[in-house]
Amino acid sequence: MNNLRIKLLTAINQIVQQRADLESNRALKQANQRLEKEKHGIVSEIEHLKRHLEKEERFRESPRVRRTSSRRVLSRSYQTSSAEMQTTS
């Protein structure tokens, strides 16, 4: 009778342990899923910031060229019209 009781208690303990392991694994899986979502969000934000920086760098480089060239054009046309005014006066 005692042997049977011991076997039954051992089987119950194994089931309880397996259930605890399953719950622990489930909690770990949920934690991993949360971490993966957070990682994905961070990676997406980093990619967004990279694109923003690249766009800003392109903007910094290209407008200077445009501004410089348009300034030169304006300056040249002003010089030309000033010279014409002086010769006609």
Short mmCIF file of C-alpha atoms in Angstrom, two decimals:
data_model
loop_
_atom_site.label_atom_id
_atom_site.label_comp_id
_atom_site.label_asym_id
_atom_site.label_seq_id
_atom_site.Cartn_x
_atom_site.Cartn_y
_atom_site.Cartn_z
CA MET A 1 0.00 0.00 0.00
CA ASN A 2 2.82 2.44 0.85
CA ASN A 3 4.60 1.65 -2.44
CA LEU A 4 1.47 2.49 -4.36
CA ARG A 5 1.07 5.75 -2.42
CA ILE A 6 4.72 6.64 -3.11
CA LYS A 7 4.30 5.90 -6.84
CA LEU A 8 1.13 7.98 -6.96
CA LEU A 9 2.76 10.94 -5.16
CA THR A 10 5.79 10.67 -7.44
CA ALA A 11 3.54 10.73 -10.52
CA ILE A 12 1.63 13.73 -9.13
CA ASN A 13 4.91 15.54 -8.42
CA GLN A 14 6.08 14.87 -11.96
CA ILE A 15 2.83 16.24 -13.38
CA VAL A 16 3.04 19.32 -11.15
CA GLN A 17 6.66 19.86 -12.21
CA GLN A 18 5.78 19.45 -15.88
CA ARG A 19 2.95 21.95 -15.49
CA ALA A 20 5.31 24.42 -13.78
CA ASP A 21 7.82 23.92 -16.60
CA LEU A 22 5.12 24.51 -19.22
CA GLU A 23 3.97 27.69 -17.49
CA SER A 24 7.57 28.83 -17.20
CA ASN A 25 8.13 28.11 -20.89
CA ARG A 26 4.92 29.93 -21.77
CA ALA A 27 6.05 32.95 -19.73
CA LEU A 28 9.46 32.82 -21.41
CA LYS A 29 7.84 32.65 -24.84
CA GLN A 30 5.65 35.64 -24.03
CA ALA A 31 8.65 37.57 -22.73
CA ASN A 32 10.58 36.68 -25.89
CA GLN A 33 7.67 37.84 -28.05
CA ARG A 34 7.56 41.15 -26.17
CA LEU A 35 11.31 41.54 -26.61
CA GLU A 36 11.06 40.75 -30.33
CA LYS A 37 8.32 43.36 -30.75
CA GLU A 38 10.41 45.89 -28.86
CA LYS A 39 13.48 44.99 -30.93
CA HIS A 40 11.47 45.39 -34.14
CA GLY A 41 10.25 48.79 -32.98
CA ILE A 42 13.79 49.91 -32.14
CA VAL A 43 15.18 48.64 -35.45
CA SER A 44 12.37 50.41 -37.32
CA GLU A 45 13.09 53.64 -35.44
CA ILE A 46 16.82 53.36 -36.20
CA GLU A 47 16.08 52.80 -39.90
CA HIS A 48 13.73 55.78 -39.88
CA LEU A 49 16.38 57.97 -38.25
CA LYS A 50 19.01 56.78 -40.75
CA ARG A 51 16.73 57.69 -43.65
CA HIS A 52 16.03 61.05 -42.05
CA LEU A 53 19.75 61.73 -41.56
CA GLU A 54 20.57 60.70 -45.12
CA LYS A 55 17.83 62.96 -46.43
CA GLU A 56 19.10 65.80 -44.27
CA GLU A 57 22.68 65.26 -45.46
CA ARG A 58 21.54 65.28 -49.09
CA PHE A 59 19.59 68.45 -48.41
CA ARG A 60 22.61 70.09 -46.79
CA GLU A 61 24.85 69.22 -49.71
CA SER A 62 22.58 70.01 -52.64
CA PRO A 63 21.00 73.34 -51.60
CA ARG A 64 24.40 74.94 -51.09
CA VAL A 65 25.25 74.22 -54.69
CA ARG A 66 21.92 75.61 -55.83
CA ARG A 67 22.17 78.66 -53.59
CA THR A 68 25.73 79.34 -54.67
CA SER A 69 24.90 79.01 -58.34
CA SER A 70 21.76 81.15 -58.03
CA ARG A 71 23.71 83.76 -56.06
CA ARG A 72 26.32 83.78 -58.79
CA VAL A 73 23.64 84.21 -61.44
CA LEU A 74 22.02 87.05 -59.51
CA SER A 75 25.37 88.65 -58.83
CA ARG A 76 26.37 88.41 -62.50
CA SER A 77 23.09 89.84 -63.72
CA TYR A 78 23.39 92.69 -61.22
CA GLN A 79 26.94 93.38 -62.34
CA THR A 80 25.87 93.29 -65.97
CA SER A 81 22.94 95.65 -65.44
CA SER A 82 25.13 97.99 -63.34
CA ALA A 83 27.77 98.06 -66.06
CA GLU A 84 25.12 98.74 -68.69
CA MET A 85 23.71 101.57 -66.61
CA GLN A 86 27.14 103.12 -66.22
CA THR A 87 27.87 102.96 -69.94
CA THR A 88 24.53 104.46 -70.87
CA SER A 89 24.84 107.31 -68.38
#
